[in-house]
Amino acid sequence: MNTNAFALRHIGPNEEDKKQMLDTIGVASLEQLISETLPDDIRLKKELNLDAPMTEHEYLLHIHDLSKKNKAYKTYIGLGYHPTILPAVIQRNILENPGWYTAYTPYQAEIAQGRLEALLNFQTMVTDLTGMEIANASLLDESTAAAEAMGLLFAVRDRSQKKNNINKFFVSENILPQTLSVLQTRATPIGVELVIGKEDRFDFSSDFFGALLQYPGKNGQITDIKTFISKGITANIKVAVAADILSLVKLESPGKFGAHVVVGTTQRFGIPMGYGGPHAAFFATKEAYKRDLPGRIIGVTKDMDGKRALRMALQTREQHIKRDKATSNICTAQVLLAVMAGTYAVYHGPKGLQFIADKIHNKTSELAKAIAKLGFNQVNTSFFDTLQIKTDSKKIKRIAKEKKVNLRYPDKETVTISINETTGIRDINYLITVFAEAAGKDTITLNSIAEHHNIPESLQRHSKFLSMEVFNSHHSETGLMRYIKSLERKDLSLNQSMISLGSCTMKLNAAAEMMPLSWFKWGNIHPFAPNKQAQGYLTVLKALEDQLSEITGFAATSLQPNSGAQGEYAGLMVIKAYHESRNEAHRNICLIPASAHGTNPASAVMAGMKVVVTKSTDEGNIDVEDLREKAILHKENLSCIMVTYPSTHGVYESAIKEITKIIHDNGGQVYMDGANMNAQVGLTNPGSIGADVCHLNLHKTFAIPHGGGGPGVGPICVAKQLAPFLPGNPVKKTGGQKAITAISAAPFGSALACLISYGYIKMLGTEGLTECTRTAILNANYIKTRLQGSFETLYSGERGRAAHEMIVDCRPFKAHGIEVSDIAKRLIDYGFHAPTVSFPVAGTLMIEPTESENKAEIDRFCDALISIKKEIDRTSLDAPNNVLKNAPHTMSMLTADEWHFPYSRETAAFPLDYLKDNKFWPTVRRVNDAYGDRNLMCTCAPIEAYMEA
Ligand SMILES: *Cc1c(COP(=O)(O)O)cnc(C)c1O
């Protein structure tokens, strides 16, 4: 046996563990357990056809070889992506640190204060630079953020606009092309009409509900947003601005001029281009629109002792609660990248950002002068970092290519050049040689860079930014390293203990999968770089598409969606395009089982579909008769069903093939939510079950870390008939023959993160992947058996087996006055992150151990839950001052001179022995959500700042 095989490193239980666990469950073999779990008729008849597995070492050599096929030319393409300098202290202490990248979305606020603080910094940075009142904790990319801005402005139309169905939205022709494409995708299904034109010719007397400007414009000219916004306000047209965040250091903030929404990307704040992502977009708006703000918002509140504490605010807006009435379908966002960008601002501070922005602007200005001196016509009258030259672009392109620099050539007579943080004076001199050669003149060599102001007086920034202490404290490496560590220590991640979040698949994110993300030749490729320079990426991405198509049993894959929810939307839009291509555009009914994840109905509504909810049976399965009835009733207009498999109840429903047949018989397509793919890989697949399209959450099943709530990658895999419609990109050709317009900004979404999943599959191979699935099922069923007598599993398969996860019922404990949240909080005292709380059934926990946890860890977790059950037994309704209600217990509470509780300190802190060796301390007591929502505060400004306002 190769004891160094990656499968042995990735999969938790060893052979001995497995034997004991099977014994406990009471089955003779793993195969017996699997055959009692999966219905026979869906088992794959033949093995997946994937490459033989590599060891970690072999993989790192392989991926290093491939990286050499990428050519990291000096890149001045711009269009929302720029070379950056990621400070090494942030790279090493955040990006490469499992304490940060393996964390889950901060639902359990008490053990997430560190990343919540880092996200509050991000929000503060965004509100300050944009001049807005409130910002969220990131969105997926600038283009989807712009689409969300359009959606928000549409939703907050005034009464008369709604009554008169004012649905026109103006988009400046200076908008980034990829943003325009995403807006086109998003507008029609929600009933918005886009009108594209020149902002300086806009007729404010016509009926529009909103407008979107790019600041500065895509070719670098600075847009006079001040005049436009003020006219817009007079005409009752609300204005969104897509702004370059670094330029806002020098340009007055859109908020100051009265903008209603400001969006953009924070990629320039130290995040590698990574061939398109992941990067954190931002979304800032007015306080008045807080309930319509998409995505997660971090807010300040207090804990049980009145101490300041942070948590996710206003969650009632989200799809988990509002479902088809949600403000957006955003679930996973870009937390890790937002943390990095926010920390970049902490590291540089206002003076550092000013220095960087000035440097860029001055170099751009010197370049402009030199190019003009050589006789070229540089047409931007004001600019931050981008020049626009009217000349024979073909000629420039040929010379630039020889000299290995990437400029942008929007048309035959235009060249643009975007300068960035990495550009040195030598680079400027080198750029000048391109134009000198084209002009047939001697080049001009600059020896120094003077100060310049090519920004109109009326748009120069006068408002201060980042004056808060945190942005003015940690500018040395020692200082920042310790600040990052102080935050990290507040958070529980996978490097502490298992995180058994049902539906979220918190498995190992192996170091070998992560390492290439730091490599220069993967980080430094612009998404619109010529294919010849991106051969490493194109090879990996094509291979990953093929791997995923093979695994799902489908014909083609698109890696473009940046999250599971975006995958849902993409899949539904592809289905819609398919129906339209058959002259069946009227098909718009989407059946969704009651137990579905909240993103499903939210995505269906965004895709312009009408949601019809189907019932579940008492056993938690889809009620097939109800489904049949509704499918037949809507036969003429049925578009599709959205179904999760195994179900969100943790069961492989045996009727699944019948369900897919019913839908097909009635003219619909089957959308499979692939969030539970970890229970399918190698054993069955959506294609063979009869689905037509599924999304995968590569940040669940395929080992991309959750990053505290993103990045995500949500590719869609489709059957043959849907392949022609896979999404495209307006700048770089991608997608199907009849591609729908863009879903995300970048052609391949978050390409850099895709390396992780590629490595995961490459190192596991067919047998390894299949063994992961089997072991995930084994681990879940072992937990189910061990918890018997303490916790009842709510649903199981026909032969009593759980799938890869299970729901345990905590509702009976209400008789003791104990809620499921009390158990979740008490688990913190035991050093564990709670499983998924109250999804898909209120008052329950959904446990998913994944294959990466070994028997010892799972036993510890089960011991903790069983111990908690005993604690519950000792509580009663009339004694609410108990160890569960008061959980979690902090160190300051336990070491205080006074102790008022009817149980000992030891019971509170060390209920089981293992805790004495390895105790995780939460830094706040239970947080008060309601208080924070009533007194919403979403920046790290001191309280006084709010009182003044
Ligand atoms: C996680 C999940 C989603 C949403 O995926 P995101 O990447 O968070 O957008 C959808 N459906 C199910 C069942 C999920 O578990």
XYZ file of N, CA and C in Angstrom, residues 400-484:
255
model
N 3.584 46.231 -29.407
C 3.424 45.897 -27.983
C 3.587 44.400 -27.776
N 3.061 43.640 -28.720
C 3.152 42.181 -28.613
C 4.612 41.736 -28.669
N 5.333 42.331 -29.584
C 6.779 42.012 -29.668
C 7.489 42.336 -28.368
N 7.078 43.422 -27.769
C 7.726 43.869 -26.538
C 7.096 43.241 -25.294
N 6.172 42.331 -25.511
C 5.534 41.602 -24.406
C 4.848 42.493 -23.385
N 4.072 43.442 -23.889
C 3.193 44.177 -22.985
C 1.760 44.109 -23.522
N 0.816 44.021 -22.594
C -0.593 43.953 -22.966
C -1.258 45.306 -22.784
N -1.696 45.885 -23.906
C -2.529 47.080 -23.839
C -3.932 46.657 -24.256
N -4.850 47.612 -24.270
C -6.196 47.248 -24.700
C -6.528 47.958 -26.010
N -7.204 47.227 -26.894
C -7.498 47.746 -28.226
C -8.998 47.641 -28.486
N -9.767 48.584 -27.946
C -11.231 48.477 -28.059
C -11.713 48.518 -29.505
N -11.034 49.249 -30.378
C -11.418 49.228 -31.791
C -10.197 49.575 -32.645
N -10.402 49.686 -33.928
C -9.293 49.877 -34.872
C -8.463 51.118 -34.597
N -9.126 52.137 -34.019
C -8.385 53.388 -33.850
C -8.221 53.804 -32.398
N -8.389 52.864 -31.501
C -8.257 53.232 -30.087
C -7.347 52.264 -29.356
N -6.474 52.835 -28.541
C -5.637 52.047 -27.636
C -5.835 52.631 -26.242
N -6.010 51.791 -25.253
C -6.034 52.322 -23.890
C -4.931 51.671 -23.065
N -4.463 52.434 -22.088
C -3.394 51.965 -21.197
C -3.803 52.290 -19.763
N -3.860 51.279 -18.912
C -4.201 51.509 -17.504
C -2.974 51.222 -16.646
N -2.566 52.230 -15.901
C -1.388 52.121 -15.030
C -1.834 51.609 -13.661
N -0.941 50.888 -12.974
C -1.339 50.270 -11.714
C -0.260 50.413 -10.657
N -0.550 49.858 -9.504
C 0.328 49.967 -8.341
C 1.728 49.394 -8.588
N 1.818 48.413 -9.482
C 3.114 47.772 -9.687
C 3.973 48.499 -10.715
N 3.376 49.470 -11.405
C 4.088 50.122 -12.499
C 5.222 51.015 -11.970
N 6.432 50.760 -12.421
C 7.577 51.586 -12.022
C 7.958 52.537 -13.142
N 8.894 53.375 -12.858
C 9.320 54.366 -13.873
C 9.936 53.647 -15.085
N 10.598 52.524 -14.829
C 11.162 51.748 -15.955
C 10.057 51.220 -16.861
N 8.968 50.822 -16.233
C 7.834 50.338 -17.042
C 7.272 51.464 -17.906
N 7.187 52.644 -17.317
C 6.680 53.796 -18.081
C 7.616 54.066 -19.272
N 8.905 54.068 -18.990
C 9.869 54.298 -20.080
C 9.751 53.233 -21.165
N 9.503 52.019 -20.733
C 9.355 50.919 -21.687
C 8.095 51.107 -22.534
N 7.022 51.529 -21.875
C 5.778 51.801 -22.609
C 5.987 52.900 -23.647
N 6.775 53.890 -23.263
C 7.026 54.988 -24.211
C 7.736 54.472 -25.467
N 8.603 53.473 -25.287
C 9.324 52.951 -26.458
C 8.367 52.324 -27.483
N 7.243 51.776 -26.982
C 6.254 51.203 -27.909
C 5.766 52.290 -28.862
N 5.433 53.449 -28.274
C 4.870 54.520 -29.077
C 5.957 55.213 -29.914
N 7.163 55.279 -29.360
C 8.264 55.871 -30.126
C 8.509 55.051 -31.386
N 8.520 53.747 -31.213
C 8.741 52.878 -32.365
C 7.627 53.054 -33.394
N 6.398 53.127 -32.911
C 5.269 53.298 -33.828
C 5.381 54.624 -34.583
N 5.883 55.637 -33.878
C 5.986 56.959 -34.498
C 7.253 57.078 -35.338
N 8.135 56.105 -35.205
C 9.406 56.168 -35.905
C 10.295 57.278 -35.365
N 10.177 57.539 -34.065
C 10.969 58.613 -33.458
C 11.848 58.055 -32.345
N 12.798 58.872 -31.911
C 13.600 58.488 -30.744
C 12.706 58.475 -29.513
N 12.985 57.559 -28.641
C 12.131 57.493 -27.459
C 12.469 58.606 -26.478
N 11.587 58.800 -25.536
C 11.791 59.807 -24.493
C 11.997 59.054 -23.193
N 13.059 59.365 -22.481
C 13.321 58.641 -21.239
C 13.114 59.563 -20.045
N 12.231 59.140 -19.155
C 11.954 59.948 -17.958
C 12.904 59.532 -16.849
N 13.378 60.528 -16.108
C 14.247 60.226 -14.978
C 13.539 60.403 -13.650
N 12.463 61.159 -13.689
C 11.705 61.343 -12.448
C 10.253 61.613 -12.796
N 9.417 61.496 -11.792
C 7.983 61.669 -12.005
C 7.529 62.875 -11.182
N 6.934 63.838 -11.847
C 6.463 65.031 -11.130
C 5.015 64.853 -10.673
N 4.549 65.791 -9.873
C 3.167 65.733 -9.406
C 2.229 66.320 -10.469
N 1.082 65.708 -10.640
C 0.133 66.182 -11.657
C -1.283 66.178 -11.114
N -2.140 66.964 -11.759
C -3.557 66.990 -11.357
C -4.417 66.997 -12.605
N -4.626 65.850 -13.165
C -5.474 65.778 -14.354
C -6.900 65.377 -13.992
N -7.344 65.959 -12.888
C -8.706 65.706 -12.411
C -9.372 67.069 -12.257
N -10.565 67.230 -12.850
C -11.202 68.552 -12.781
C -11.417 68.973 -11.320
N -11.266 70.230 -11.096
C -11.405 70.806 -9.762
C -12.694 70.322 -9.071
N -13.775 70.345 -9.821
C -15.080 70.043 -9.207
C -15.189 68.585 -8.767
N -14.296 67.728 -9.272
C -14.393 66.311 -8.910
C -13.236 65.860 -8.016
N -12.357 66.779 -7.672
C -11.253 66.386 -6.781
C -11.768 66.100 -5.379
N -11.159 65.140 -4.764
C -11.655 64.728 -3.445
C -11.239 65.711 -2.363
N -12.218 66.120 -1.573
C -11.905 66.950 -0.412
C -12.308 66.251 0.878
N -13.237 65.290 0.776
C -13.673 64.655 2.034
C -12.617 63.673 2.527
N -12.483 63.616 3.844
C -11.496 62.749 4.487
C -11.956 61.298 4.431
N -11.011 60.389 4.606
C -11.402 58.982 4.667
C -10.472 58.215 5.594
N -10.974 57.111 6.103
C -10.219 56.182 6.961
C -9.527 56.883 8.138
N -10.288 57.698 8.821
C -9.691 58.364 9.984
C -9.808 57.516 11.257
N -10.537 56.413 11.191
C -10.695 55.555 12.370
C -9.362 54.952 12.808
N -9.303 54.655 14.082
C -8.065 54.198 14.680
C -7.473 52.982 13.956
N -8.341 52.021 13.617
C -7.814 50.775 13.055
C -7.028 51.018 11.762
N -7.407 52.061 11.022
C -6.704 52.334 9.768
C -5.454 53.195 9.983
N -5.179 53.502 11.232
C -4.034 54.371 11.520
C -3.142 53.788 12.607
N -3.167 52.454 12.725
C -2.454 51.832 13.845
C -1.471 50.740 13.463
N -1.780 49.982 12.411
C -1.028 48.742 12.182
C -0.212 48.806 10.903
N 0.712 49.750 10.819
C 1.457 49.939 9.573
C 2.804 49.226 9.545
N 3.252 48.700 10.678
C 4.483 47.905 10.643
C 4.091 46.444 10.455
N 5.029 45.641 9.969
C 4.686 44.230 9.775
C 4.410 43.545 11.109
N 5.206 43.837 12.109
C 4.950 43.254 13.427
C 3.550 43.633 13.890
N 3.244 44.900 13.744
C 1.929 45.376 14.184
C 0.799 44.657 13.455
N 0.928 44.571 12.137
C -0.169 43.958 11.384
C -0.244 42.462 11.656
N 0.918 41.815 11.720
C 0.925 40.371 11.998
C 0.175 40.092 13.299
N 0.450 40.884 14.325
C -0.207 40.659 15.615
C -1.685 41.018 15.564
N -2.016 42.044 14.835
C -3.437 42.394 14.701
C -4.197 41.248 14.028
N -3.630 40.727 12.941
C -4.284 39.617 12.236
C -4.423 38.414 13.175
